């Protein structure tokens, strides 16, 4: 099930188009059951390849399109590179996993404990393949500036860049941020909290006759203005329900 919003009013995504994706009657139905943030006991086991194809083409004319996935990058990176339209960021569960994907040129983001920043906009971590080298972890600008994805880097969001030489870090946030930052404890998905949970639940409960998620998504993106920005799946993922 797919919910589309032409112009978000949420603080972080204000001014851009967004979507929510869920299983029928189940918020986590399109998310990998193995995701460290998913403690629902439910979820998808495989990627919905038909939807993935649509998602990768769902980029506004002269605009930007990006999303995040907790499915292992090996399941979608080849298609993402070949099509080179929508940027899928691999949401790594922890820094070691983020480093492993980063060195293979996969657009990578990860959760960072709030205290790790120590007042800075970035920090460096040692590479696993080249111990003498480091990787820069850049903090999401919306965490320390009064801005949204619409304003990020003058309208060219960091997360919408396929080839980049840094990992993007998001501070663990929401009522379950301790779990989100934990390396050993399951749970902490921000999408299952607050207003986002309301929208995500509503998506799971909605009716979508006569077209599948991919068809609905492509129709929606085609209706967006030139140079629009869209963030796919504020909550949800690319799994087959």
GROMACS .gro file of C-alpha atoms in nm:
model
  241
    1UNK     CA    1   0.000   0.000   0.000
    2UNK     CA    2   0.135   0.341  -0.097
    3UNK     CA    3   0.042   0.685   0.031
    4UNK     CA    4   0.163   0.989  -0.165
    5UNK     CA    5   0.194   1.347  -0.037
    6UNK     CA    6   0.261   1.620  -0.292
    7UNK     CA    7   0.405   1.865  -0.039
    8UNK     CA    8   0.506   1.757   0.308
    9UNK     CA    9   0.448   1.984   0.608
   10UNK     CA   10   0.663   1.782   0.845
   11UNK     CA   11   0.960   1.975   0.981
   12UNK     CA   12   1.236   1.769   0.819
   13UNK     CA   13   1.069   1.716   0.481
   14UNK     CA   14   0.876   2.044   0.454
   15UNK     CA   15   0.828   2.157   0.097
   16UNK     CA   16   0.909   1.829  -0.080
   17UNK     CA   17   0.700   1.535  -0.198
   18UNK     CA   18   0.704   1.222   0.016
   19UNK     CA   19   0.554   0.875   0.023
   20UNK     CA   20   0.474   0.611   0.284
   21UNK     CA   21   0.467   0.240   0.204
   22UNK     CA   22   0.317  -0.042   0.410
   23UNK     CA   23   0.182  -0.392   0.378
   24UNK     CA   24  -0.193  -0.439   0.369
   25UNK     CA   25  -0.298  -0.412   0.731
   26UNK     CA   26   0.063  -0.418   0.851
   27UNK     CA   27   0.291  -0.115   0.883
   28UNK     CA   28   0.606  -0.326   0.868
   29UNK     CA   29   0.483  -0.538   0.578
   30UNK     CA   30   0.731  -0.394   0.325
   31UNK     CA   31   1.024  -0.368   0.569
   32UNK     CA   32   1.279  -0.647   0.607
   33UNK     CA   33   1.197  -0.870   0.901
   34UNK     CA   34   1.569  -0.872   0.976
   35UNK     CA   35   1.597  -0.494   1.024
   36UNK     CA   36   1.754  -0.414   1.359
   37UNK     CA   37   1.499  -0.136   1.417
   38UNK     CA   38   1.203  -0.366   1.353
   39UNK     CA   39   1.086  -0.540   1.667
   40UNK     CA   40   0.736  -0.616   1.536
   41UNK     CA   41   0.812  -0.980   1.462
   42UNK     CA   42   0.675  -0.920   1.111
   43UNK     CA   43   0.810  -0.799   0.779
   44UNK     CA   44   0.913  -0.896   0.428
   45UNK     CA   45   1.167  -1.160   0.335
   46UNK     CA   46   1.232  -1.057  -0.025
   47UNK     CA   47   1.254  -0.741  -0.237
   48UNK     CA   48   0.956  -0.655  -0.459
   49UNK     CA   49   1.149  -0.631  -0.786
   50UNK     CA   50   0.862  -0.487  -0.988
   51UNK     CA   51   0.820  -0.210  -0.734
   52UNK     CA   52   1.199  -0.159  -0.719
   53UNK     CA   53   1.208  -0.101  -1.095
   54UNK     CA   54   0.933   0.160  -1.067
   55UNK     CA   55   1.099   0.327  -0.768
   56UNK     CA   56   1.431   0.362  -0.948
   57UNK     CA   57   1.260   0.539  -1.238
   58UNK     CA   58   1.044   0.759  -1.011
   59UNK     CA   59   1.247   1.078  -1.040
   60UNK     CA   60   1.086   1.415  -1.123
   61UNK     CA   61   1.204   1.585  -1.440
   62UNK     CA   62   1.526   1.778  -1.363
   63UNK     CA   63   1.462   1.709  -0.994
   64UNK     CA   64   1.594   1.481  -0.721
   65UNK     CA   65   1.471   1.149  -0.588
   66UNK     CA   66   1.604   0.955  -0.291
   67UNK     CA   67   1.514   0.700  -0.028
   68UNK     CA   68   1.662   0.458   0.225
   69UNK     CA   69   1.650   0.081   0.253
   70UNK     CA   70   1.730  -0.165   0.531
   71UNK     CA   71   1.744  -0.449   0.278
   72UNK     CA   72   2.105  -0.546   0.221
   73UNK     CA   73   2.256  -0.335  -0.055
   74UNK     CA   74   2.350  -0.643  -0.258
   75UNK     CA   75   1.981  -0.694  -0.335
   76UNK     CA   76   1.938  -0.362  -0.522
   77UNK     CA   77   2.266  -0.178  -0.588
   78UNK     CA   78   2.329  -0.317  -0.939
   79UNK     CA   79   1.990  -0.196  -1.062
   80UNK     CA   80   2.030   0.137  -0.883
   81UNK     CA   81   2.365   0.201  -1.051
   82UNK     CA   82   2.240   0.095  -1.393
   83UNK     CA   83   1.933   0.320  -1.386
   84UNK     CA   84   2.101   0.606  -1.193
   85UNK     CA   85   1.786   0.806  -1.123
   86UNK     CA   86   1.648   0.749  -0.774
   87UNK     CA   87   1.927   0.720  -0.516
   88UNK     CA   88   1.875   0.442  -0.263
   89UNK     CA   89   2.080   0.488   0.053
   90UNK     CA   90   2.173   0.175   0.243
   91UNK     CA   91   2.064   0.221   0.604
   92UNK     CA   92   2.338   0.036   0.788
   93UNK     CA   93   2.257  -0.095   1.135
   94UNK     CA   94   2.593   0.012   1.275
   95UNK     CA   95   2.922   0.173   1.182
   96UNK     CA   96   3.110  -0.149   1.088
   97UNK     CA   97   2.828  -0.235   0.843
   98UNK     CA   98   2.834   0.123   0.711
   99UNK     CA   99   3.207   0.104   0.647
  100UNK     CA  100   3.174  -0.227   0.464
  101UNK     CA  101   2.918  -0.087   0.220
  102UNK     CA  102   3.089   0.250   0.184
  103UNK     CA  103   3.420   0.103   0.063
  104UNK     CA  104   3.222  -0.072  -0.214
  105UNK     CA  105   3.083   0.265  -0.331
  106UNK     CA  106   2.732   0.211  -0.196
  107UNK     CA  107   2.554   0.533  -0.085
  108UNK     CA  108   2.546   0.475   0.290
  109UNK     CA  109   2.378   0.623   0.596
  110UNK     CA  110   2.371   0.505   0.956
  111UNK     CA  111   2.238   0.590   1.301
  112UNK     CA  112   2.480   0.769   1.533
  113UNK     CA  113   2.440   0.812   1.912
  114UNK     CA  114   2.367   1.179   1.986
  115UNK     CA  115   2.676   1.225   2.202
  116UNK     CA  116   2.909   1.108   1.927
  117UNK     CA  117   2.899   1.443   1.745
  118UNK     CA  118   3.040   1.636   2.041
  119UNK     CA  119   2.914   1.963   1.893
  120UNK     CA  120   3.067   1.897   1.549
  121UNK     CA  121   2.913   1.855   1.203
  122UNK     CA  122   3.127   1.551   1.123
  123UNK     CA  123   3.378   1.303   1.260
  124UNK     CA  124   3.616   1.047   1.110
  125UNK     CA  125   3.630   0.671   1.152
  126UNK     CA  126   3.912   0.439   1.056
  127UNK     CA  127   3.866   0.237   0.739
  128UNK     CA  128   3.867  -0.140   0.778
  129UNK     CA  129   4.034  -0.207   0.442
  130UNK     CA  130   4.298   0.068   0.476
  131UNK     CA  131   4.388   0.112   0.846
  132UNK     CA  132   4.595   0.421   0.771
  133UNK     CA  133   4.295   0.599   0.614
  134UNK     CA  134   3.972   0.736   0.755
  135UNK     CA  135   3.617   0.798   0.633
  136UNK     CA  136   3.426   1.114   0.708
  137UNK     CA  137   3.081   1.077   0.866
  138UNK     CA  138   2.876   1.388   0.788
  139UNK     CA  139   2.585   1.487   1.009
  140UNK     CA  140   2.245   1.551   0.846
  141UNK     CA  141   2.233   1.935   0.820
  142UNK     CA  142   1.869   1.946   0.931
  143UNK     CA  143   1.983   1.833   1.277
  144UNK     CA  144   2.172   2.152   1.351
  145UNK     CA  145   2.020   2.410   1.113
  146UNK     CA  146   1.663   2.536   1.076
  147UNK     CA  147   1.607   2.372   0.739
  148UNK     CA  148   1.446   2.077   0.560
  149UNK     CA  149   1.549   1.845   0.278
  150UNK     CA  150   1.416   2.113   0.043
  151UNK     CA  151   1.695   2.349   0.151
  152UNK     CA  152   1.976   2.095   0.188
  153UNK     CA  153   2.283   2.208  -0.007
  154UNK     CA  154   2.085   2.472  -0.198
  155UNK     CA  155   1.822   2.226  -0.317
  156UNK     CA  156   2.058   1.939  -0.402
  157UNK     CA  157   2.019   1.709  -0.099
  158UNK     CA  158   2.319   1.515   0.026
  159UNK     CA  159   2.112   1.196   0.033
  160UNK     CA  160   2.027   1.236  -0.338
  161UNK     CA  161   2.392   1.205  -0.444
  162UNK     CA  162   2.484   0.864  -0.578
  163UNK     CA  163   2.862   0.908  -0.578
  164UNK     CA  164   2.988   1.063  -0.257
  165UNK     CA  165   3.301   1.025  -0.049
  166UNK     CA  166   3.138   1.026   0.295
  167UNK     CA  167   2.884   0.842   0.508
  168UNK     CA  168   2.579   1.038   0.626
  169UNK     CA  169   2.498   1.008   0.995
  170UNK     CA  170   2.159   1.060   1.158
  171UNK     CA  171   2.137   1.102   1.534
  172UNK     CA  172   1.920   0.842   1.703
  173UNK     CA  173   1.593   1.020   1.773
  174UNK     CA  174   1.239   0.967   1.893
  175UNK     CA  175   1.106   0.807   2.213
  176UNK     CA  176   1.302   0.487   2.141
  177UNK     CA  177   1.633   0.649   2.043
  178UNK     CA  178   1.825   0.441   2.298
  179UNK     CA  179   1.719   0.123   2.119
  180UNK     CA  180   1.787   0.279   1.778
  181UNK     CA  181   2.147   0.351   1.877
  182UNK     CA  182   2.202   0.013   2.044
  183UNK     CA  183   2.417  -0.250   1.874
  184UNK     CA  184   2.255  -0.533   2.066
  185UNK     CA  185   1.890  -0.437   2.130
  186UNK     CA  186   1.616  -0.479   1.869
  187UNK     CA  187   1.373  -0.194   1.799
  188UNK     CA  188   1.373   0.185   1.793
  189UNK     CA  189   1.217   0.253   1.451
  190UNK     CA  190   1.126   0.623   1.439
  191UNK     CA  191   0.849   0.545   1.190
  192UNK     CA  192   0.660   0.357   1.460
  193UNK     CA  193   0.647   0.665   1.683
  194UNK     CA  194   0.437   0.983   1.700
  195UNK     CA  195   0.279   1.143   1.394
  196UNK     CA  196   0.477   0.922   1.157
  197UNK     CA  197   0.310   0.616   1.308
  198UNK     CA  198  -0.032   0.771   1.244
  199UNK     CA  199   0.046   0.825   0.875
  200UNK     CA  200   0.206   0.483   0.841
  201UNK     CA  201  -0.086   0.307   1.009
  202UNK     CA  202  -0.324   0.495   0.782
  203UNK     CA  203  -0.126   0.375   0.480
  204UNK     CA  204  -0.155   0.014   0.594
  205UNK     CA  205  -0.531   0.053   0.639
  206UNK     CA  206  -0.595   0.227   0.306
  207UNK     CA  207  -0.750   0.083  -0.009
  208UNK     CA  208  -0.564   0.093  -0.340
  209UNK     CA  209  -0.777  -0.059  -0.616
  210UNK     CA  210  -0.683  -0.124  -0.978
  211UNK     CA  211  -0.310  -0.042  -0.961
  212UNK     CA  212  -0.008  -0.170  -0.776
  213UNK     CA  213   0.237   0.040  -0.574
  214UNK     CA  214   0.476   0.088  -0.865
  215UNK     CA  215   0.205   0.206  -1.103
  216UNK     CA  216   0.068   0.447  -0.844
  217UNK     CA  217   0.415   0.582  -0.770
  218UNK     CA  218   0.506   0.648  -1.133
  219UNK     CA  219   0.173   0.819  -1.194
  220UNK     CA  220   0.227   1.040  -0.889
  221UNK     CA  221   0.585   1.138  -0.976
  222UNK     CA  222   0.484   1.223  -1.332
  223UNK     CA  223   0.238   1.477  -1.188
  224UNK     CA  224   0.505   1.660  -0.987
  225UNK     CA  225   0.646   1.990  -1.114
  226UNK     CA  226   0.982   2.020  -1.290
  227UNK     CA  227   1.277   2.026  -1.045
  228UNK     CA  228   1.069   1.876  -0.764
  229UNK     CA  229   1.235   1.678  -0.485
  230UNK     CA  230   1.084   1.355  -0.356
  231UNK     CA  231   1.176   1.140  -0.060
  232UNK     CA  232   1.032   0.793  -0.101
  233UNK     CA  233   0.928   0.592   0.205
  234UNK     CA  234   0.935   0.824   0.502
  235UNK     CA  235   0.833   0.493   0.652
  236UNK     CA  236   0.833   0.160   0.473
  237UNK     CA  237   1.072  -0.012   0.232
  238UNK     CA  238   1.106  -0.206  -0.094
  239UNK     CA  239   0.990  -0.545   0.033
  240UNK     CA  240   0.724  -0.768  -0.120
  241UNK     CA  241   0.419  -0.776   0.107
   0.00000   0.00000   0.00000
